[in-house]
Every structure is written in C-alpha cells, then in structure tokens.
Backbone as JSON Lines, residues from 0, in Angstrom:
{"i":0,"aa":"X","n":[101.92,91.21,91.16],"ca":[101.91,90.02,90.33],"c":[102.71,90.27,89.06]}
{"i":1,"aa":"X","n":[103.46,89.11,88.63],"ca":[104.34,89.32,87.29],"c":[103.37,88.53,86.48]}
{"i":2,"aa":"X","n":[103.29,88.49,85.29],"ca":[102.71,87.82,84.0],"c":[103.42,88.14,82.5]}
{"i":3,"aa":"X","n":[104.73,87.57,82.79],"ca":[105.61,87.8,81.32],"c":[106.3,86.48,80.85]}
{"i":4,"aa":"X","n":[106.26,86.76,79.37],"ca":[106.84,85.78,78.65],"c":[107.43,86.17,77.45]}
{"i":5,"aa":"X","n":[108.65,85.68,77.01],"ca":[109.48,85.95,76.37],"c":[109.8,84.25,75.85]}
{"i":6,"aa":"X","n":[109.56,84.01,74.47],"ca":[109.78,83.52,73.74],"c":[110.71,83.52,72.09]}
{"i":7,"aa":"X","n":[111.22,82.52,71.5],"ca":[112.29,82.17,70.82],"c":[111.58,81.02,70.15]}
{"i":8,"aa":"X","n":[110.8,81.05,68.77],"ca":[110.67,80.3,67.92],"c":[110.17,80.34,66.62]}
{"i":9,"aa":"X","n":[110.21,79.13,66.05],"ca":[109.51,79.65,64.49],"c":[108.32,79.23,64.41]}
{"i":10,"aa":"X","n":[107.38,80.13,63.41],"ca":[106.01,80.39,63.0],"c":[106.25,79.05,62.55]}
{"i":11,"aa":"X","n":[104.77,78.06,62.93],"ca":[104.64,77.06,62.13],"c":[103.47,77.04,60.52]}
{"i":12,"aa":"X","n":[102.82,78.42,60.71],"ca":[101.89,78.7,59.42],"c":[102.28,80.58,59.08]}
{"i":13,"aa":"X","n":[101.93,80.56,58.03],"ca":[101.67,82.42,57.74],"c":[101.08,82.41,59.17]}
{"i":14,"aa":"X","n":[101.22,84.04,59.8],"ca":[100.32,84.32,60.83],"c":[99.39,84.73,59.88]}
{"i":15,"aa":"X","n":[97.6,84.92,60.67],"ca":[96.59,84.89,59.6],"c":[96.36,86.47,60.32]}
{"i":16,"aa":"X","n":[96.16,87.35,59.65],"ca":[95.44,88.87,59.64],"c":[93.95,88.63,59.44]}
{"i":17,"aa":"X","n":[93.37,89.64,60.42],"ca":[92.01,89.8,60.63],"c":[91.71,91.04,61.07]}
{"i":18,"aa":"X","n":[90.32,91.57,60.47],"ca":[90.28,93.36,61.1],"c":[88.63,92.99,61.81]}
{"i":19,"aa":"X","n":[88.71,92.96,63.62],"ca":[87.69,93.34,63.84],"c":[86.6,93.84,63.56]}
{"i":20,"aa":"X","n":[85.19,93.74,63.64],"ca":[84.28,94.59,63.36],"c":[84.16,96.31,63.63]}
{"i":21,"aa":"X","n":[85.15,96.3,64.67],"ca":[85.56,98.17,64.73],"c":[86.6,98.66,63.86]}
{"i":22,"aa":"X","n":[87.06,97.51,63.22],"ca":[88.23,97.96,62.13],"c":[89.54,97.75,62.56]}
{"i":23,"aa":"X","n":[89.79,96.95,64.09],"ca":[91.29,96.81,64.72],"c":[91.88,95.74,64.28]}
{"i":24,"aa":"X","n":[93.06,95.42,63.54],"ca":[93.98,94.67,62.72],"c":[94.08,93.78,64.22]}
{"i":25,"aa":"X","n":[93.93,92.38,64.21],"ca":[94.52,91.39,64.59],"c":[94.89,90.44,64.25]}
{"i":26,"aa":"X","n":[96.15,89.54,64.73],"ca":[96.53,88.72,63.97],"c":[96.78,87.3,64.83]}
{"i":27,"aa":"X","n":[96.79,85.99,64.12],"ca":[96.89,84.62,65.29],"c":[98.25,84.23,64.81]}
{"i":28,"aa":"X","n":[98.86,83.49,65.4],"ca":[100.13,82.51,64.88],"c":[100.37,81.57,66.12]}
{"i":29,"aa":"X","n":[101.08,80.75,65.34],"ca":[101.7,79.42,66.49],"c":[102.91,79.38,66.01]}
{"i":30,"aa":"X","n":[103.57,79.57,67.39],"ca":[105.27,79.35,67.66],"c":[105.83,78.29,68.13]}
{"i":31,"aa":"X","n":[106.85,77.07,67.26],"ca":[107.13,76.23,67.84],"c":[108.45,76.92,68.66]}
{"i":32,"aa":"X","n":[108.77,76.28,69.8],"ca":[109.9,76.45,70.81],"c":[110.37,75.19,70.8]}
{"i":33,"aa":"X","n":[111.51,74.88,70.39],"ca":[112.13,73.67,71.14],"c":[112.49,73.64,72.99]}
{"i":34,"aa":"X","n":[111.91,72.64,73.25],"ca":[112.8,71.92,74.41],"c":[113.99,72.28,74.35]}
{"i":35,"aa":"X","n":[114.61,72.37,75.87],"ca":[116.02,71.96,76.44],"c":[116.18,70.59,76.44]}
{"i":36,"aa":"X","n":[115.52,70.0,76.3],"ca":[116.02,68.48,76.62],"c":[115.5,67.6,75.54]}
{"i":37,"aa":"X","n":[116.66,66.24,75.45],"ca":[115.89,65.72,74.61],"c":[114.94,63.82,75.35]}
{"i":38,"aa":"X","n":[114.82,63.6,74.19],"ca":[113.75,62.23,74.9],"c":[115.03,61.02,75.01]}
{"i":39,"aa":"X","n":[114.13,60.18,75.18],"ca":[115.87,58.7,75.32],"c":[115.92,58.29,74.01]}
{"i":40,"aa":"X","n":[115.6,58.84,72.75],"ca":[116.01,58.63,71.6],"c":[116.89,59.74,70.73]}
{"i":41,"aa":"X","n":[117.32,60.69,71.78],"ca":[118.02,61.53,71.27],"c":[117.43,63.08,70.4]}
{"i":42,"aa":"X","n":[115.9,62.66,70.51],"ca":[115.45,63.66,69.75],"c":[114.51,64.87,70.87]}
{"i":43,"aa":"X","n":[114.8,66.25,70.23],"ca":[114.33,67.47,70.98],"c":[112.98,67.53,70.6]}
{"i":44,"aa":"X","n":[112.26,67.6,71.46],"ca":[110.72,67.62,71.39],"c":[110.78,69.55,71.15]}
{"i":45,"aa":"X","n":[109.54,69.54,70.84],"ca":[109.16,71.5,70.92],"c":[107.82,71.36,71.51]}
{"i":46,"aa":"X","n":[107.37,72.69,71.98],"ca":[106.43,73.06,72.09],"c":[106.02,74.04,71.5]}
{"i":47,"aa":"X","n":[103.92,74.2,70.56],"ca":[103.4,74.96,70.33],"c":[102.36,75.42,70.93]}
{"i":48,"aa":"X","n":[102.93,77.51,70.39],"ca":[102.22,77.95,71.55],"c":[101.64,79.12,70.66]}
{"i":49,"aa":"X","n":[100.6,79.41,70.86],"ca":[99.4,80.28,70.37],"c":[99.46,81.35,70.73]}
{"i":50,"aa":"X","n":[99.64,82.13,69.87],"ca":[99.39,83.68,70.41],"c":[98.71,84.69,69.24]}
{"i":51,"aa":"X","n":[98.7,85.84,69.8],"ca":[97.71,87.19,69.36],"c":[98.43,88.21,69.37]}
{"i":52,"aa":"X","n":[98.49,89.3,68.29],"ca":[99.27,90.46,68.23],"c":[97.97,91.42,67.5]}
{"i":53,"aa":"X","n":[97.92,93.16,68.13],"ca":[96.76,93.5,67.8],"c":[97.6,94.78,67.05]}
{"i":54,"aa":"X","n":[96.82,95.37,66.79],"ca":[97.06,96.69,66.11],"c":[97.98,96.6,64.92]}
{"i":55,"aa":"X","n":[98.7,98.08,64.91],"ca":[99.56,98.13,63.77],"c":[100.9,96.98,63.75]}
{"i":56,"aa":"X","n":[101.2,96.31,64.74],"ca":[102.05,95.65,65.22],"c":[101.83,94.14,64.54]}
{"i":57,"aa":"X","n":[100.28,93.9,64.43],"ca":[99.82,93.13,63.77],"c":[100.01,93.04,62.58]}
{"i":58,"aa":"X","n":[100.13,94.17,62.12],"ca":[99.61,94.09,60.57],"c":[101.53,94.19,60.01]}
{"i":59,"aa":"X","n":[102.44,94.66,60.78],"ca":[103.88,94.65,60.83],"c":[104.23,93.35,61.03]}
{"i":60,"aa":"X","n":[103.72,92.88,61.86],"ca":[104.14,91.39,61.95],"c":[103.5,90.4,60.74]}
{"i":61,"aa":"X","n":[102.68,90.54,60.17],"ca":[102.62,90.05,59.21],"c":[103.22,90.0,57.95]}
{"i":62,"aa":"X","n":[103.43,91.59,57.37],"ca":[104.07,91.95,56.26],"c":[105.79,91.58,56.35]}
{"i":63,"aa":"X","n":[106.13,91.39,57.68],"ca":[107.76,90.52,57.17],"c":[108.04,89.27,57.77]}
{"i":64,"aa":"X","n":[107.11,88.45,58.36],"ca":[107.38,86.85,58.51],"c":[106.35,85.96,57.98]}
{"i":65,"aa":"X","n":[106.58,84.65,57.68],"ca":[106.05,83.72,56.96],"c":[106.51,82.22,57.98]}
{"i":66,"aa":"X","n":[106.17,81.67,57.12],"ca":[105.91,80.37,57.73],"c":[107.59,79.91,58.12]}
{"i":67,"aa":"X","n":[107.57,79.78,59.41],"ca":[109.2,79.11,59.23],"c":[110.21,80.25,59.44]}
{"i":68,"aa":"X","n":[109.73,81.82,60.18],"ca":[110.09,82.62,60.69],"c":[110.63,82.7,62.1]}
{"i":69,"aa":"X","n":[112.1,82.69,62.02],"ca":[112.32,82.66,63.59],"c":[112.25,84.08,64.09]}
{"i":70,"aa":"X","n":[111.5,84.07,65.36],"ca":[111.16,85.2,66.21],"c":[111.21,85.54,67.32]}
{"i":71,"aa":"X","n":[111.39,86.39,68.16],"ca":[111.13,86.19,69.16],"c":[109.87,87.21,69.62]}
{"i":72,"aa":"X","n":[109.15,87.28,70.9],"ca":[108.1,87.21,71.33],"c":[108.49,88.2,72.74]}
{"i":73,"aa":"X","n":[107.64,88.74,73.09],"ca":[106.89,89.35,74.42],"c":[105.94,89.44,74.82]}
{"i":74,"aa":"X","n":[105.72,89.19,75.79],"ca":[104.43,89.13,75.71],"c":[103.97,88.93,77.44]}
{"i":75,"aa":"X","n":[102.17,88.57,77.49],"ca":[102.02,88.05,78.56],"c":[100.72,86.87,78.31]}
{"i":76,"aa":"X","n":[100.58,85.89,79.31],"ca":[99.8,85.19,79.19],"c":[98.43,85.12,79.62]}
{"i":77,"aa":"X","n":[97.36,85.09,78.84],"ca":[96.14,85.34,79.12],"c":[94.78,84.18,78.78]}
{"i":78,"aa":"X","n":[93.98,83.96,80.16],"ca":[93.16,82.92,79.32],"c":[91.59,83.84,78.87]}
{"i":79,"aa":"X","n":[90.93,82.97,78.07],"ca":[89.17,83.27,77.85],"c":[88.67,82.15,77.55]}
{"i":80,"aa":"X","n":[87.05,82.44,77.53],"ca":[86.54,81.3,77.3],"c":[85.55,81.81,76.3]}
{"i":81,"aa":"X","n":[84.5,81.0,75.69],"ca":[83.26,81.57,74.92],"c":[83.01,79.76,74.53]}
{"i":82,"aa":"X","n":[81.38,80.15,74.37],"ca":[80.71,78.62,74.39],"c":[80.62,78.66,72.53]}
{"i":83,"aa":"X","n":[80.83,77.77,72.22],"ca":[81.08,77.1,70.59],"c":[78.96,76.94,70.2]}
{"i":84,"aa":"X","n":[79.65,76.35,69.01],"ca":[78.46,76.37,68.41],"c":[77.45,75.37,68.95]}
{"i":85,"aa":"X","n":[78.18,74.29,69.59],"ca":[77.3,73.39,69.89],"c":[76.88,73.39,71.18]}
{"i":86,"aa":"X","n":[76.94,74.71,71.85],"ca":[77.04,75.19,73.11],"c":[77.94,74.66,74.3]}
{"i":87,"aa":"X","n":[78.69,74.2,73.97],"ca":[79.98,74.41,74.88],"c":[81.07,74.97,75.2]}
{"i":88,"aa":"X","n":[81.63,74.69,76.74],"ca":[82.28,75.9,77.0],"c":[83.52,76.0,76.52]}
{"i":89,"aa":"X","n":[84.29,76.22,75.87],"ca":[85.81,76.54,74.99],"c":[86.69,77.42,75.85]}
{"i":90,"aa":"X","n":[87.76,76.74,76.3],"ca":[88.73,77.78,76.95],"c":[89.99,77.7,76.17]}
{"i":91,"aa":"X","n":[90.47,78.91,76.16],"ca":[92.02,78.96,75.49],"c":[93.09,79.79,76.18]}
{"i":92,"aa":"X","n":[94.14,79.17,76.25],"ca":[95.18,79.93,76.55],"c":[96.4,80.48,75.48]}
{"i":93,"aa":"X","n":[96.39,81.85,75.75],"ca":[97.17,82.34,74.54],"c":[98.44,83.43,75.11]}
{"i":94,"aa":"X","n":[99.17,83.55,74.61],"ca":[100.25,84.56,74.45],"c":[100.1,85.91,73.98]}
{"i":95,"aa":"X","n":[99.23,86.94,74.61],"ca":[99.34,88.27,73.81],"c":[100.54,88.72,74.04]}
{"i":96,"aa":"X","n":[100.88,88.97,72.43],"ca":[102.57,89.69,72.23],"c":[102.29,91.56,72.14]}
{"i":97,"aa":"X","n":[102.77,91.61,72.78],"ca":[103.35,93.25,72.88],"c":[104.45,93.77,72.37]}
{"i":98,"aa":"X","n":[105.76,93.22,72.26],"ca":[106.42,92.95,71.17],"c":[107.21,91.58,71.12]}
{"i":99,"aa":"X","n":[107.97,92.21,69.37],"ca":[108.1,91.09,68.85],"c":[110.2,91.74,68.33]}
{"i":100,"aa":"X","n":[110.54,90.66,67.58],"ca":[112.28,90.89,67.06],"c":[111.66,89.82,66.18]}
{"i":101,"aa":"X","n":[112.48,90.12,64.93],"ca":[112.86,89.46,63.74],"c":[114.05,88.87,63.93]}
{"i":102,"aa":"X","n":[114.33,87.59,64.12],"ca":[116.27,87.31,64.48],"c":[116.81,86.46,63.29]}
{"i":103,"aa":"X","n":[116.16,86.7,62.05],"ca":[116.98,86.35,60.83],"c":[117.21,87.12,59.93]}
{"i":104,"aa":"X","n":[118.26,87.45,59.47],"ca":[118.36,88.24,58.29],"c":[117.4,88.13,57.01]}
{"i":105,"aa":"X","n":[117.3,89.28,55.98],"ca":[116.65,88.8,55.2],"c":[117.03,88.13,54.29]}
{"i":106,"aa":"X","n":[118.29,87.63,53.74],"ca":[119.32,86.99,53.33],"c":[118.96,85.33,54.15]}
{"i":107,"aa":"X","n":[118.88,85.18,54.88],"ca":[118.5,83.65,55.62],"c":[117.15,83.32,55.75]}
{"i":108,"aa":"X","n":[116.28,84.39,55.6],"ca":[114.9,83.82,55.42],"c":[114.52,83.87,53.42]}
{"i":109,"aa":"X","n":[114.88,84.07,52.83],"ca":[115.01,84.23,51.43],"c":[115.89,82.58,50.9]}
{"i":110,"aa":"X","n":[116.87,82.88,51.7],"ca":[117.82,81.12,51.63],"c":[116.57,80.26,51.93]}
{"i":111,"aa":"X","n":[116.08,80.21,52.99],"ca":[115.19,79.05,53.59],"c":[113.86,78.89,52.62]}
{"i":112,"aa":"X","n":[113.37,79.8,52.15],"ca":[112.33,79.64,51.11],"c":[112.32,79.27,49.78]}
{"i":113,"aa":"X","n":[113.97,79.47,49.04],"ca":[114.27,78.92,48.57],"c":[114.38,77.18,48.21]}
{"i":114,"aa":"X","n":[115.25,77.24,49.65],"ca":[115.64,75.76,49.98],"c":[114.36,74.84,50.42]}
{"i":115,"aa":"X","n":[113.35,75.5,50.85],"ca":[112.58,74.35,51.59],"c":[112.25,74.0,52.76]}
{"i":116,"aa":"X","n":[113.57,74.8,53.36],"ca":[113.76,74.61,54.88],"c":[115.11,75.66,55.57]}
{"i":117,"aa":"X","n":[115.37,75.56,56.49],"ca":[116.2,76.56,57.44],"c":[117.22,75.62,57.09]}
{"i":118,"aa":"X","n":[118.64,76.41,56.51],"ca":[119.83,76.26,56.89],"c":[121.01,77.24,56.92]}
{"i":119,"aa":"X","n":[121.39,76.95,58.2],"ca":[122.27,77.92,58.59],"c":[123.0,78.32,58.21]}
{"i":120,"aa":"X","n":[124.05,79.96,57.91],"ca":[124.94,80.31,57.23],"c":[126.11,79.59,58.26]}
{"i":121,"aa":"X","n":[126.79,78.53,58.46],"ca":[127.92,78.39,59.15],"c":[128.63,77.1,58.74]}
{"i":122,"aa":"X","n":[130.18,76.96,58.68],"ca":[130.71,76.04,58.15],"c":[130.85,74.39,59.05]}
{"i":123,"aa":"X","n":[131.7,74.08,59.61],"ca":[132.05,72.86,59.97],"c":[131.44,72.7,60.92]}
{"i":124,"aa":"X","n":[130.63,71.64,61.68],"ca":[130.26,71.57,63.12],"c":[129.96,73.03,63.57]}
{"i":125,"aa":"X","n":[129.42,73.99,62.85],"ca":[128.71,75.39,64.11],"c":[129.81,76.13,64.09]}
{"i":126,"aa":"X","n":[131.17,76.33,63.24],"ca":[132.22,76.82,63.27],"c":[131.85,77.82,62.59]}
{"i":127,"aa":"X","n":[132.33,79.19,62.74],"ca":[132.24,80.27,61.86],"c":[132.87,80.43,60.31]}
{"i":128,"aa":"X","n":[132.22,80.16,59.07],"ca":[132.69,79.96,57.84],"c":[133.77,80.57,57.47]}
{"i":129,"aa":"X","n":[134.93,80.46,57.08],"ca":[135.45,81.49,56.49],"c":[135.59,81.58,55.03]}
{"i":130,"aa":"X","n":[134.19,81.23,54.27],"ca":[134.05,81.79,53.04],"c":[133.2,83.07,53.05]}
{"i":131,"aa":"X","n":[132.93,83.4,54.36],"ca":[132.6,85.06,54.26],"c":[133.3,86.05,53.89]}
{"i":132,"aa":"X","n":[134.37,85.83,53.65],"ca":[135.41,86.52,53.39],"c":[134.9,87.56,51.73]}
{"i":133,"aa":"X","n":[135.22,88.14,51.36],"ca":[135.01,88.78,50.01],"c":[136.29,88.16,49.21]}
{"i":134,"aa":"X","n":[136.61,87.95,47.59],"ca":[137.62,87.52,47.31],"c":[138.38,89.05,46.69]}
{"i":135,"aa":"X","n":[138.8,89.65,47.53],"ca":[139.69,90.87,46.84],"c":[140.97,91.24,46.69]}
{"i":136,"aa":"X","n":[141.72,90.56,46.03],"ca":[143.21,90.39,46.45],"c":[143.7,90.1,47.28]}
{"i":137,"aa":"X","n":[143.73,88.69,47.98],"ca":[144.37,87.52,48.85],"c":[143.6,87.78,50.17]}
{"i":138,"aa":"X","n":[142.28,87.97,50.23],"ca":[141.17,88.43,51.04],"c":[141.07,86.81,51.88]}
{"i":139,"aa":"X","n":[141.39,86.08,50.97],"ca":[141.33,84.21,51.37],"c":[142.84,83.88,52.12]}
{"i":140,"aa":"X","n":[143.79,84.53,51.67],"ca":[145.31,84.36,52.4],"c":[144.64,85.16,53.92]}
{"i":141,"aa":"X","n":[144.19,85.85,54.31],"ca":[143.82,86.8,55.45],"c":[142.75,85.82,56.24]}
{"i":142,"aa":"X","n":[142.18,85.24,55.46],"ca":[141.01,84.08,56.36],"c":[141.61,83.23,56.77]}
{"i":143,"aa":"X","n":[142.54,82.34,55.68],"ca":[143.64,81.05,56.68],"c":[144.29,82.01,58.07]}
{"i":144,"aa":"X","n":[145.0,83.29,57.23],"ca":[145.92,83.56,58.57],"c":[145.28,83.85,59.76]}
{"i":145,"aa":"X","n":[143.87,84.17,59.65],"ca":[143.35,84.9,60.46],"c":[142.5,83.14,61.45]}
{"i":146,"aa":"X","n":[142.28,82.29,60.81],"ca":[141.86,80.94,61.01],"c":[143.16,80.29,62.16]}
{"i":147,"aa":"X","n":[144.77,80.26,61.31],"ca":[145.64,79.98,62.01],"c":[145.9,80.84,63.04]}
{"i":148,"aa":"X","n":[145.98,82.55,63.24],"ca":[145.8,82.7,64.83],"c":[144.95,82.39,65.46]}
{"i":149,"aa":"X","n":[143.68,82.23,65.42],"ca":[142.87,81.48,66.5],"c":[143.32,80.37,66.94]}
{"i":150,"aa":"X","n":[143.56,80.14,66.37],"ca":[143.94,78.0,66.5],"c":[144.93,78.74,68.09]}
{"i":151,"aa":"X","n":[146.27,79.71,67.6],"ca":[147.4,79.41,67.87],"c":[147.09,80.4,69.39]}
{"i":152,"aa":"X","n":[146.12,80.82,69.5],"ca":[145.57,81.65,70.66],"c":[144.76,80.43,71.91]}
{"i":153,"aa":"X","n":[144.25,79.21,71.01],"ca":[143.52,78.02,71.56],"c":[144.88,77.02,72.19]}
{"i":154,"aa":"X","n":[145.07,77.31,73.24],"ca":[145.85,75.87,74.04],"c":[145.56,74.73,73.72]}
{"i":155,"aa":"X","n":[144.56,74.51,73.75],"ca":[144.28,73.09,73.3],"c":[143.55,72.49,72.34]}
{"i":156,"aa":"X","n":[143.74,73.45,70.65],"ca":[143.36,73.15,69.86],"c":[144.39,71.78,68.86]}
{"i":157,"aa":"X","n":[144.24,71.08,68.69],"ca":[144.98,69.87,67.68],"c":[145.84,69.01,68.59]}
{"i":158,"aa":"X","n":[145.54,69.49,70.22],"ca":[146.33,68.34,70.9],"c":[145.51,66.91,70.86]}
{"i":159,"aa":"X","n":[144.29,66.49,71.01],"ca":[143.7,65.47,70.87],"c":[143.99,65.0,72.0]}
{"i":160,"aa":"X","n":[144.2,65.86,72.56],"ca":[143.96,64.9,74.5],"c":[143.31,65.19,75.03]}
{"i":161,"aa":"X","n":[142.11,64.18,75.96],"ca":[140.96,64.48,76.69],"c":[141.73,65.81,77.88]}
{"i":162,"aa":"X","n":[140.5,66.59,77.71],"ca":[140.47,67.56,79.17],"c":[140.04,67.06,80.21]}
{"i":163,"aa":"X","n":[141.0,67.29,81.55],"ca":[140.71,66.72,82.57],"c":[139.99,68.21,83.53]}
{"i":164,"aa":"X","n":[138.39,68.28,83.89],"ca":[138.08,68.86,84.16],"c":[137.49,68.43,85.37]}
{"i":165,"aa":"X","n":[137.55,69.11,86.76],"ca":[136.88,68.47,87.82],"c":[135.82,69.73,87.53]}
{"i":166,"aa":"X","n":[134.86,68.91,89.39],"ca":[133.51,69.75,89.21],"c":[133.91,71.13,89.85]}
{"i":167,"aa":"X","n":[135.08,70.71,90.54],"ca":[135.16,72.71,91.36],"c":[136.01,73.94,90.31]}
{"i":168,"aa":"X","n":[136.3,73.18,89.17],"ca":[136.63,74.15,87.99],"c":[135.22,74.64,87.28]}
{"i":169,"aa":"X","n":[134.28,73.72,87.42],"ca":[132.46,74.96,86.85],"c":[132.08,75.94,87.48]}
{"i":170,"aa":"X","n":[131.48,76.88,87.4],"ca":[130.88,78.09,87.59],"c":[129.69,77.54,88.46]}
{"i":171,"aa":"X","n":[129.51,76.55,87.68],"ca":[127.79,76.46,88.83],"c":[127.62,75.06,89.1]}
C-alpha cells in the first residue's frame, strides 16, 4: 500500500506549538493549495488542508514560517476519531508531515509582511526583472544587452503573428 502526499501551499494562520503531556513538541497548521482549475468566473478556488508535524521538526517549523508562508509538505494521510464533549463521535482527517521545504526566500517573506500580502519579485507579465542587476559601472548597459540577446535568440519574439500550431506538434 502507498499513503503519500506532497503538497505546495501557504499557511493560512501561525502554525500553533503544543508540548504533549510527555513533553513531545507538536504542532497544527492549515495549508491553502490552489486548484488547477478555475470556476466559470475565472476565479481559482483552493483547498484547505490540516495537518500535524511532531517533534523537533515541529518546533523548526514553527520558528521560521508565519502566516502566509509558502511551503511545501510531505507527508502521509491519516484519519482518528475521539468523542467531543457532548459525547459525540468527531472524525478528522489530517496530513502528518514528515517533512517539510521553505520555498521563499527570506527577503520575500520579510517583503510580504511588510506589504500585507505576497508579491512577487518579477517584472512585466511573470518576466524575469532586469532591475536585479547591481548598478556597477554600466551593470544596466549589460541587462538591455543581455535582454536584447534573448529577444534575438526568440524567433518569434516582436513578430505579432499568431502561431499556427496543430495538435500533432504537442507532446501529449
């Protein structure tokens, strides 16, 4: 039997730290994932998903993400149950992570807390900025030139004519 999951999203609260009654660091969080797809209004739904990280891993995962942390996840999926206070039966399904990746710099999660919200280091439409550049003596003449060979490496960059692509030119 397989039981793995590998996830890609951001914390929607602090994860909350907790130390068992034997003293074992655990911790909860919820990961939104966006959808592949969107609805007939154009907009990407997500899904949140609950999970558990125990030990020192726990207490690591806490001390460098916050709310609005993109992450990714390992894990596997596990259910339990236990009857509530009012004696009923409570089932949950959760994500124990085994590990975890940090996939933002600390430079972009520092930006985002700043700002309020996530925004990306990148320039035009998802294009790679070229104000990364450092300014060190014509460091900016080297970004155009280096901007204009790409272009001049792209066949069909600034022609403005539709591509005529059939389906037996895709891969799949």
């Amino acid at each position: 039997m397989i039981n793995r999951v590998v996830l890609v999203g951001r914390l929607t609260r602090d994860p909350e730290l907790r130390t068992t009654g034997s003293g074992i660091s655990v911790a909860t969080l919820t990961l939104a994932v966006d959808r592949q797809f969107t609805n007939s209004q154009g907009e990407r739904g997500a899904d949140f998903i609950s999970c558990v990280i125990w030990r020192k891993s726990a207490e690591n995962f806490c001390n460098f993400t916050s709310k609005g942390s993109l992450v990714g996840i390992d894990g596997r999926i596990q259910t339990r149950s236990y009857d509530n206070k009012d004696g009923q039966r409570v089932y949950v399904t959760e994500v124990v992570v085994d590990n975890f990746a940090l996939l933002e710099s600390r430079k972009d999660r520092e930006a985002r807390g700043q700002n309020g919200g996530y925004t990306p280091n990148t320039g035009n439409a998802g294009a790679p900025s070229t104000n990364n550049f450092q300014n060190n003596g014509g460091s900016q003449n080297n970004a155009q030139n280096n901007n204009q060979s790409s272009n001049a490496q792209d066949p069909f960059a600034g022609s403005g004519d539709p591509i005529d692509i059939s389906d037996d030119d895709l891969p799949f």
